[in-house]
Amino acid sequence: MLGKHYILTGATGSLGESLIRSLDKRGAKVTVIIRNNEKAKKLKQKYKNIVDTHILDMNETKQLETFELNNDIKYDGIINNAGLGYFKSNDHHTQQDIEEVYRINLVNLILLLNKMMPHLRRGASIVNISSISSIVTTPYSSHYAASKAALSHFTNSLRMEREDLHILLVNPGPFKSDFHIKADPTGHFQNLTGDIQLDTDDLSEQIISGMIHKKIEINAPKWMFAGLKFYQLAPRTFEKLFKKYFLSKKL
């Protein structure tokens, strides 16, 4: 990865910063797409491998329509790490909540990706961070799960359409992140999953290794996804038998 140049969204989150550090260890440069100008400045001062920053609010479609990358630069990959969700029932999601989740996690992510495609080298990596929630029934975060399920299907379809690119889907379980503060301000889910949360440095190393070795999917932690194989044999039965665990996001 020495000298290669990657684009990263969601750079200010815990996983985003871990990915910057993992790329830095391998001599790779990073361009970050970030919403807040002050955070962009601090991030660039903190990590010397960040060579450029672009200000873009992924929730603002009008900003996205006018967004442009430097035509003189070809990139070696994109890591789409920006994401958003709320842990509450469908009835308690406002229209603004619903639109925001699908714009950031799916619609504007795809529109941004399409804008960036002409700037990619042949064989470049596209990494989409989905979620374990995309493959298991997830009450009280239905829109987050639905947006991630759609992202997973889109990613797998894109892989078959674009054989000239390396496309990696990442399905992580819970990991230490400020995401939970907005998704669940009560801290209930954070406390419930604290002992099983993935370490973001370990996860970022798995992702970068997956890019180097051209993997097409990463599921972490492995034990959780092994258990989901049994769930998928009879999902409705498992939902009845282990109902209280499926309701872990109920506040």
PDB file of C-alpha atoms in Angstrom:
ATOM      1  CA  MET A   1       0.000   0.000   0.000  1.00  0.00           C
ATOM      2  CA  LEU A   2       3.043   2.257   0.091  1.00  0.00           C
ATOM      3  CA  GLY A   3       2.258   5.475  -1.760  1.00  0.00           C
ATOM      4  CA  LYS A   4      -1.321   4.497  -2.575  1.00  0.00           C
ATOM      5  CA  HIS A   5      -4.125   7.001  -2.081  1.00  0.00           C
ATOM      6  CA  TYR A   6      -7.548   6.210  -0.576  1.00  0.00           C
ATOM      7  CA  ILE A   7     -10.756   8.144   0.086  1.00  0.00           C
ATOM      8  CA  LEU A   8     -12.493   7.722   3.448  1.00  0.00           C
ATOM      9  CA  THR A   9     -15.926   8.827   4.688  1.00  0.00           C
ATOM     10  CA  GLY A  10     -16.901   8.679   8.351  1.00  0.00           C
ATOM     11  CA  ALA A  11     -13.362   9.637   9.312  1.00  0.00           C
ATOM     12  CA  THR A  12     -14.131  11.166  12.705  1.00  0.00           C
ATOM     13  CA  GLY A  13     -15.664   8.014  14.187  1.00  0.00           C
ATOM     14  CA  SER A  14     -13.623   5.515  16.180  1.00  0.00           C
ATOM     15  CA  LEU A  15     -13.413   3.066  13.268  1.00  0.00           C
ATOM     16  CA  GLY A  16     -12.633   5.905  10.858  1.00  0.00           C
ATOM     17  CA  GLU A  17      -9.618   7.016  12.885  1.00  0.00           C
ATOM     18  CA  SER A  18      -8.479   3.404  13.277  1.00  0.00           C
ATOM     19  CA  LEU A  19      -8.593   3.018   9.498  1.00  0.00           C
ATOM     20  CA  ILE A  20      -6.499   6.172   9.053  1.00  0.00           C
ATOM     21  CA  ARG A  21      -3.884   4.760  11.442  1.00  0.00           C
ATOM     22  CA  SER A  22      -3.891   1.352   9.728  1.00  0.00           C
ATOM     23  CA  LEU A  23      -3.360   2.977   6.343  1.00  0.00           C
ATOM     24  CA  ASP A  24      -0.631   5.188   7.759  1.00  0.00           C
ATOM     25  CA  LYS A  25       1.273   2.130   9.051  1.00  0.00           C
ATOM     26  CA  ARG A  26       1.408   0.878   5.471  1.00  0.00           C
ATOM     27  CA  GLY A  27       2.506   4.169   3.967  1.00  0.00           C
ATOM     28  CA  ALA A  28      -0.835   4.967   2.338  1.00  0.00           C
ATOM     29  CA  LYS A  29      -2.237   8.474   1.841  1.00  0.00           C
ATOM     30  CA  VAL A  30      -5.814   9.419   2.729  1.00  0.00           C
ATOM     31  CA  THR A  31      -8.319  11.964   1.486  1.00  0.00           C
ATOM     32  CA  VAL A  32     -11.209  12.357   3.920  1.00  0.00           C
ATOM     33  CA  ILE A  33     -14.745  13.481   3.196  1.00  0.00           C
ATOM     34  CA  ILE A  34     -16.101  15.122   6.322  1.00  0.00           C
ATOM     35  CA  ARG A  35     -19.024  17.286   7.363  1.00  0.00           C
ATOM     36  CA  ASN A  36     -17.408  19.682   9.837  1.00  0.00           C
ATOM     37  CA  ASN A  37     -14.624  22.037   8.769  1.00  0.00           C
ATOM     38  CA  GLU A  38     -13.142  22.417  12.267  1.00  0.00           C
ATOM     39  CA  LYS A  39     -13.002  18.646  12.752  1.00  0.00           C
ATOM     40  CA  ALA A  40     -11.382  18.351   9.319  1.00  0.00           C
ATOM     41  CA  LYS A  41      -8.613  20.737  10.364  1.00  0.00           C
ATOM     42  CA  LYS A  42      -7.976  18.895  13.633  1.00  0.00           C
ATOM     43  CA  LEU A  43      -7.940  15.528  11.891  1.00  0.00           C
ATOM     44  CA  LYS A  44      -5.435  16.740   9.301  1.00  0.00           C
ATOM     45  CA  GLN A  45      -3.168  18.095  12.045  1.00  0.00           C
ATOM     46  CA  LYS A  46      -3.391  14.816  13.965  1.00  0.00           C
ATOM     47  CA  TYR A  47      -2.683  12.441  11.067  1.00  0.00           C
ATOM     48  CA  LYS A  48       0.079  13.376   8.654  1.00  0.00           C
ATOM     49  CA  ASN A  49      -1.025  10.827   6.029  1.00  0.00           C
ATOM     50  CA  ILE A  50      -4.203  12.877   5.423  1.00  0.00           C
ATOM     51  CA  VAL A  51      -3.265  14.832   2.309  1.00  0.00           C
ATOM     52  CA  ASP A  52      -6.631  16.392   1.536  1.00  0.00           C
ATOM     53  CA  THR A  53     -10.047  17.043   3.067  1.00  0.00           C
ATOM     54  CA  HIS A  54     -13.387  17.698   1.394  1.00  0.00           C
ATOM     55  CA  ILE A  55     -16.304  19.232   3.297  1.00  0.00           C
ATOM     56  CA  LEU A  56     -19.580  17.437   2.562  1.00  0.00           C
ATOM     57  CA  ASP A  57     -22.642  16.705   4.690  1.00  0.00           C
ATOM     58  CA  MET A  58     -23.826  13.255   3.558  1.00  0.00           C
ATOM     59  CA  ASN A  59     -27.354  14.213   4.623  1.00  0.00           C
ATOM     60  CA  GLU A  60     -27.488  17.178   2.227  1.00  0.00           C
ATOM     61  CA  THR A  61     -28.336  16.082  -1.314  1.00  0.00           C
ATOM     62  CA  LYS A  62     -27.844  19.597  -2.721  1.00  0.00           C
ATOM     63  CA  GLN A  63     -24.258  19.656  -1.416  1.00  0.00           C
ATOM     64  CA  LEU A  64     -23.711  16.255  -2.997  1.00  0.00           C
ATOM     65  CA  GLU A  65     -24.965  17.455  -6.373  1.00  0.00           C
ATOM     66  CA  THR A  66     -22.236  20.103  -6.569  1.00  0.00           C
ATOM     67  CA  PHE A  67     -19.481  18.004  -4.980  1.00  0.00           C
ATOM     68  CA  GLU A  68     -16.414  17.395  -7.162  1.00  0.00           C
ATOM     69  CA  LEU A  69     -13.076  15.652  -6.723  1.00  0.00           C
ATOM     70  CA  ASN A  70      -9.784  16.781  -8.248  1.00  0.00           C
ATOM     71  CA  ASN A  71      -9.737  15.526 -11.841  1.00  0.00           C
ATOM     72  CA  ASP A  72      -5.940  15.229 -11.772  1.00  0.00           C
ATOM     73  CA  ILE A  73      -5.905  12.569  -9.029  1.00  0.00           C
ATOM     74  CA  LYS A  74      -6.562   8.859  -9.435  1.00  0.00           C
ATOM     75  CA  TYR A  75      -7.423   6.979  -6.254  1.00  0.00           C
ATOM     76  CA  ASP A  76      -6.625   3.409  -5.244  1.00  0.00           C
ATOM     77  CA  GLY A  77      -9.815   2.898  -3.293  1.00  0.00           C
ATOM     78  CA  ILE A  78     -12.765   4.208  -1.322  1.00  0.00           C
ATOM     79  CA  ILE A  79     -13.863   3.197   2.179  1.00  0.00           C
ATOM     80  CA  ASN A  80     -17.493   4.151   2.854  1.00  0.00           C
ATOM     81  CA  ASN A  81     -17.616   4.238   6.643  1.00  0.00           C
ATOM     82  CA  ALA A  82     -20.186   7.001   7.262  1.00  0.00           C
ATOM     83  CA  GLY A  83     -23.363   5.685   8.887  1.00  0.00           C
ATOM     84  CA  LEU A  84     -26.299   6.589  11.109  1.00  0.00           C
ATOM     85  CA  GLY A  85     -29.105   4.861  12.974  1.00  0.00           C
ATOM     86  CA  TYR A  86     -31.659   5.251  15.738  1.00  0.00           C
ATOM     87  CA  PHE A  87     -32.647   2.573  18.246  1.00  0.00           C
ATOM     88  CA  LYS A  88     -36.380   3.091  18.559  1.00  0.00           C
ATOM     89  CA  SER A  89     -39.597   1.645  17.175  1.00  0.00           C
ATOM     90  CA  ASN A  90     -40.855   2.504  13.715  1.00  0.00           C
ATOM     91  CA  ASP A  91     -43.689   4.485  15.343  1.00  0.00           C
ATOM     92  CA  HIS A  92     -41.204   6.708  17.132  1.00  0.00           C
ATOM     93  CA  HIS A  93     -39.089   7.516  14.064  1.00  0.00           C
ATOM     94  CA  THR A  94     -39.960  10.932  12.697  1.00  0.00           C
ATOM     95  CA  GLN A  95     -40.060  11.514   8.954  1.00  0.00           C
ATOM     96  CA  GLN A  96     -36.777  13.405   9.343  1.00  0.00           C
ATOM     97  CA  ASP A  97     -35.207  10.417  11.155  1.00  0.00           C
ATOM     98  CA  ILE A  98     -36.261   7.992   8.419  1.00  0.00           C
ATOM     99  CA  GLU A  99     -35.101  10.156   5.529  1.00  0.00           C
ATOM    100  CA  GLU A 100     -31.790  10.882   7.249  1.00  0.00           C
ATOM    101  CA  VAL A 101     -31.016   7.187   7.842  1.00  0.00           C
ATOM    102  CA  TYR A 102     -31.657   6.154   4.234  1.00  0.00           C
ATOM    103  CA  ARG A 103     -29.887   9.177   2.761  1.00  0.00           C
ATOM    104  CA  ILE A 104     -26.683   8.701   4.761  1.00  0.00           C
ATOM    105  CA  ASN A 105     -26.546   4.894   4.829  1.00  0.00           C
ATOM    106  CA  LEU A 106     -27.725   4.204   1.297  1.00  0.00           C
ATOM    107  CA  VAL A 107     -28.984   6.778  -1.202  1.00  0.00           C
ATOM    108  CA  ASN A 108     -26.362   9.505  -0.872  1.00  0.00           C
ATOM    109  CA  LEU A 109     -23.634   6.925  -0.288  1.00  0.00           C
ATOM    110  CA  ILE A 110     -24.426   5.445  -3.715  1.00  0.00           C
ATOM    111  CA  LEU A 111     -24.718   8.864  -5.376  1.00  0.00           C
ATOM    112  CA  LEU A 112     -21.345   9.877  -3.923  1.00  0.00           C
ATOM    113  CA  LEU A 113     -19.790   6.583  -4.987  1.00  0.00           C
ATOM    114  CA  ASN A 114     -21.043   7.087  -8.544  1.00  0.00           C
ATOM    115  CA  LYS A 115     -19.417  10.525  -8.589  1.00  0.00           C
ATOM    116  CA  MET A 116     -16.122   9.028  -7.417  1.00  0.00           C
ATOM    117  CA  MET A 117     -16.058   6.071  -9.838  1.00  0.00           C
ATOM    118  CA  PRO A 118     -14.363   7.962 -12.722  1.00  0.00           C
ATOM    119  CA  HIS A 119     -11.523   8.888 -10.351  1.00  0.00           C
ATOM    120  CA  LEU A 120     -10.614   5.280  -9.497  1.00  0.00           C
ATOM    121  CA  ARG A 121      -7.715   3.316 -10.915  1.00  0.00           C
ATOM    122  CA  ARG A 122      -8.457  -0.060 -12.487  1.00  0.00           C
ATOM    123  CA  GLY A 123      -8.506  -2.674  -9.728  1.00  0.00           C
ATOM    124  CA  ALA A 124      -9.213  -0.074  -7.022  1.00  0.00           C
ATOM    125  CA  SER A 125     -10.990  -1.199  -3.858  1.00  0.00           C
ATOM    126  CA  ILE A 126     -14.491  -0.149  -2.861  1.00  0.00           C
ATOM    127  CA  VAL A 127     -15.192  -1.004   0.766  1.00  0.00           C
ATOM    128  CA  ASN A 128     -18.751  -0.636   2.074  1.00  0.00           C
ATOM    129  CA  ILE A 129     -19.252  -0.953   5.829  1.00  0.00           C
ATOM    130  CA  SER A 130     -22.612  -2.641   6.366  1.00  0.00           C
ATOM    131  CA  SER A 131     -23.659  -4.373   9.606  1.00  0.00           C
ATOM    132  CA  ILE A 132     -24.657  -7.622  11.227  1.00  0.00           C
ATOM    133  CA  SER A 133     -28.071  -5.947  11.465  1.00  0.00           C
ATOM    134  CA  SER A 134     -28.431  -6.414   7.717  1.00  0.00           C
ATOM    135  CA  ILE A 135     -28.770 -10.208   8.030  1.00  0.00           C
ATOM    136  CA  VAL A 136     -30.809 -10.679  11.198  1.00  0.00           C
ATOM    137  CA  THR A 137     -34.227  -9.421  12.321  1.00  0.00           C
ATOM    138  CA  THR A 138     -33.574  -6.208  14.230  1.00  0.00           C
ATOM    139  CA  PRO A 139     -36.601  -4.692  15.968  1.00  0.00           C
ATOM    140  CA  TYR A 140     -36.211  -1.179  17.355  1.00  0.00           C
ATOM    141  CA  SER A 141     -33.683  -0.300  14.677  1.00  0.00           C
ATOM    142  CA  SER A 142     -35.688  -1.396  11.656  1.00  0.00           C
ATOM    143  CA  HIS A 143     -34.734   1.495   9.380  1.00  0.00           C
ATOM    144  CA  TYR A 144     -31.047   1.239  10.198  1.00  0.00           C
ATOM    145  CA  ALA A 145     -31.166  -2.515   9.506  1.00  0.00           C
ATOM    146  CA  ALA A 146     -33.175  -2.066   6.308  1.00  0.00           C
ATOM    147  CA  SER A 147     -30.762   0.567   4.984  1.00  0.00           C
ATOM    148  CA  LYS A 148     -27.790  -1.699   5.717  1.00  0.00           C
ATOM    149  CA  ALA A 149     -29.497  -4.724   4.129  1.00  0.00           C
ATOM    150  CA  ALA A 150     -30.063  -2.664   1.002  1.00  0.00           C
ATOM    151  CA  LEU A 151     -26.428  -1.536   1.068  1.00  0.00           C
ATOM    152  CA  SER A 152     -25.279  -5.166   1.286  1.00  0.00           C
ATOM    153  CA  HIS A 153     -27.399  -6.193  -1.692  1.00  0.00           C
ATOM    154  CA  PHE A 154     -26.197  -3.182  -3.671  1.00  0.00           C
ATOM    155  CA  THR A 155     -22.556  -4.014  -2.852  1.00  0.00           C
ATOM    156  CA  ASN A 156     -22.873  -7.639  -3.941  1.00  0.00           C
ATOM    157  CA  SER A 157     -24.618  -6.627  -7.159  1.00  0.00           C
ATOM    158  CA  LEU A 158     -22.006  -3.993  -7.921  1.00  0.00           C
ATOM    159  CA  ARG A 159     -19.261  -6.594  -7.520  1.00  0.00           C
ATOM    160  CA  MET A 160     -20.746  -8.655 -10.342  1.00  0.00           C
ATOM    161  CA  GLU A 161     -21.282  -5.590 -12.526  1.00  0.00           C
ATOM    162  CA  ARG A 162     -17.785  -4.161 -12.074  1.00  0.00           C
ATOM    163  CA  GLU A 163     -15.249  -6.942 -12.392  1.00  0.00           C
ATOM    164  CA  ASP A 164     -12.572  -4.304 -13.026  1.00  0.00           C
ATOM    165  CA  LEU A 165     -12.821  -3.236  -9.372  1.00  0.00           C
ATOM    166  CA  HIS A 166     -12.263  -4.985  -6.043  1.00  0.00           C
ATOM    167  CA  ILE A 167     -15.411  -4.687  -3.940  1.00  0.00           C
ATOM    168  CA  LEU A 168     -15.422  -5.639  -0.268  1.00  0.00           C
ATOM    169  CA  LEU A 169     -18.482  -5.890   1.987  1.00  0.00           C
ATOM    170  CA  VAL A 170     -17.885  -5.619   5.752  1.00  0.00           C
ATOM    171  CA  ASN A 171     -20.514  -6.870   8.221  1.00  0.00           C
ATOM    172  CA  PRO A 172     -19.376  -6.005  11.744  1.00  0.00           C
ATOM    173  CA  GLY A 173     -21.184  -6.712  14.971  1.00  0.00           C
ATOM    174  CA  PRO A 174     -21.230  -4.042  17.706  1.00  0.00           C
ATOM    175  CA  PHE A 175     -17.988  -2.120  18.124  1.00  0.00           C
ATOM    176  CA  LYS A 176     -16.852   0.721  20.345  1.00  0.00           C
ATOM    177  CA  SER A 177     -18.203   3.843  18.684  1.00  0.00           C
ATOM    178  CA  ASP A 178     -19.874   7.197  19.261  1.00  0.00           C
ATOM    179  CA  PHE A 179     -22.549   5.857  16.884  1.00  0.00           C
ATOM    180  CA  HIS A 180     -24.300   4.386  19.933  1.00  0.00           C
ATOM    181  CA  ILE A 181     -24.520   7.764  21.663  1.00  0.00           C
ATOM    182  CA  LYS A 182     -26.817   9.109  18.937  1.00  0.00           C
ATOM    183  CA  ALA A 183     -28.573   5.800  18.253  1.00  0.00           C
ATOM    184  CA  ASP A 184     -29.322   5.224  21.949  1.00  0.00           C
ATOM    185  CA  PRO A 185     -28.776   8.264  24.206  1.00  0.00           C
ATOM    186  CA  THR A 186     -29.814   6.184  27.268  1.00  0.00           C
ATOM    187  CA  GLY A 187     -26.645   4.072  27.032  1.00  0.00           C
ATOM    188  CA  HIS A 188     -28.704   0.869  27.397  1.00  0.00           C
ATOM    189  CA  PHE A 189     -27.358  -0.856  24.278  1.00  0.00           C
ATOM    190  CA  GLN A 190     -23.807   0.278  25.009  1.00  0.00           C
ATOM    191  CA  ASN A 191     -23.973  -1.280  28.479  1.00  0.00           C
ATOM    192  CA  LEU A 192     -25.643  -4.443  27.202  1.00  0.00           C
ATOM    193  CA  THR A 193     -23.048  -5.134  24.487  1.00  0.00           C
ATOM    194  CA  GLY A 194     -19.958  -3.683  26.173  1.00  0.00           C
ATOM    195  CA  ASP A 195     -18.343  -7.063  26.834  1.00  0.00           C
ATOM    196  CA  ILE A 196     -18.709  -8.298  23.243  1.00  0.00           C
ATOM    197  CA  GLN A 197     -17.942  -5.126  21.326  1.00  0.00           C
ATOM    198  CA  LEU A 198     -15.215  -5.399  18.702  1.00  0.00           C
ATOM    199  CA  ASP A 199     -11.999  -3.456  19.142  1.00  0.00           C
ATOM    200  CA  THR A 200     -11.919  -0.913  16.311  1.00  0.00           C
ATOM    201  CA  ASP A 201      -8.155  -1.231  15.802  1.00  0.00           C
ATOM    202  CA  ASP A 202      -8.539  -4.984  15.298  1.00  0.00           C
ATOM    203  CA  LEU A 203     -11.480  -4.429  12.941  1.00  0.00           C
ATOM    204  CA  SER A 204      -9.605  -1.839  10.891  1.00  0.00           C
ATOM    205  CA  GLU A 205      -6.669  -4.234  10.532  1.00  0.00           C
ATOM    206  CA  GLN A 206      -9.056  -6.912   9.245  1.00  0.00           C
ATOM    207  CA  ILE A 207     -10.471  -4.449   6.710  1.00  0.00           C
ATOM    208  CA  ILE A 208      -7.075  -3.305   5.448  1.00  0.00           C
ATOM    209  CA  SER A 209      -5.907  -6.940   5.230  1.00  0.00           C
ATOM    210  CA  GLY A 210      -9.085  -7.699   3.271  1.00  0.00           C
ATOM    211  CA  MET A 211      -8.228  -4.916   0.830  1.00  0.00           C
ATOM    212  CA  ILE A 212      -4.672  -6.174   0.376  1.00  0.00           C
ATOM    213  CA  HIS A 213      -5.752  -9.788  -0.160  1.00  0.00           C
ATOM    214  CA  LYS A 214      -8.782  -8.859  -2.291  1.00  0.00           C
ATOM    215  CA  LYS A 215     -11.369 -10.490  -0.043  1.00  0.00           C
ATOM    216  CA  ILE A 216     -15.003  -9.972  -0.974  1.00  0.00           C
ATOM    217  CA  GLU A 217     -16.578 -10.170   2.488  1.00  0.00           C
ATOM    218  CA  ILE A 218     -15.576  -9.778   6.126  1.00  0.00           C
ATOM    219  CA  ASN A 219     -17.872 -10.914   8.930  1.00  0.00           C
ATOM    220  CA  ALA A 220     -16.780 -10.049  12.455  1.00  0.00           C
ATOM    221  CA  PRO A 221     -16.785 -11.436  15.048  1.00  0.00           C
ATOM    222  CA  LYS A 222     -16.676 -14.879  13.465  1.00  0.00           C
ATOM    223  CA  TRP A 223     -18.452 -16.594  16.373  1.00  0.00           C
ATOM    224  CA  MET A 224     -21.450 -14.310  15.986  1.00  0.00           C
ATOM    225  CA  PHE A 225     -21.800 -15.068  12.289  1.00  0.00           C
ATOM    226  CA  ALA A 226     -21.359 -18.791  12.909  1.00  0.00           C
ATOM    227  CA  GLY A 227     -24.381 -18.563  15.221  1.00  0.00           C
ATOM    228  CA  LEU A 228     -26.352 -16.731  12.549  1.00  0.00           C
ATOM    229  CA  LYS A 229     -25.977 -19.726  10.232  1.00  0.00           C
ATOM    230  CA  PHE A 230     -28.263 -21.640  12.595  1.00  0.00           C
ATOM    231  CA  TYR A 231     -30.638 -18.659  12.845  1.00  0.00           C
ATOM    232  CA  GLN A 232     -31.019 -18.600   9.071  1.00  0.00           C
ATOM    233  CA  LEU A 233     -32.205 -22.213   9.042  1.00  0.00           C
ATOM    234  CA  ALA A 234     -35.395 -21.266  10.912  1.00  0.00           C
ATOM    235  CA  PRO A 235     -35.411 -17.531  11.625  1.00  0.00           C
ATOM    236  CA  ARG A 236     -39.028 -17.185  12.792  1.00  0.00           C
ATOM    237  CA  THR A 237     -38.597 -20.062  15.251  1.00  0.00           C
ATOM    238  CA  PHE A 238     -35.436 -18.504  16.684  1.00  0.00           C
ATOM    239  CA  GLU A 239     -37.223 -15.155  17.023  1.00  0.00           C
ATOM    240  CA  LYS A 240     -39.885 -16.803  19.190  1.00  0.00           C
ATOM    241  CA  LEU A 241     -37.469 -18.835  21.308  1.00  0.00           C
ATOM    242  CA  PHE A 242     -35.023 -15.999  21.964  1.00  0.00           C
ATOM    243  CA  LYS A 243     -37.386 -13.045  21.798  1.00  0.00           C
ATOM    244  CA  LYS A 244     -35.801 -11.086  24.645  1.00  0.00           C
ATOM    245  CA  TYR A 245     -32.423 -11.072  22.879  1.00  0.00           C
ATOM    246  CA  PHE A 246     -33.960  -9.782  19.669  1.00  0.00           C
ATOM    247  CA  LEU A 247     -35.431  -6.933  21.687  1.00  0.00           C
ATOM    248  CA  SER A 248     -32.034  -5.802  23.002  1.00  0.00           C
ATOM    249  CA  LYS A 249     -32.454  -2.381  21.373  1.00  0.00           C
ATOM    250  CA  LYS A 250     -35.815  -1.715  23.042  1.00  0.00           C
ATOM    251  CA  LEU A 251     -35.278   1.343  25.222  1.00  0.00           C
TER     252      LEU A 251
END
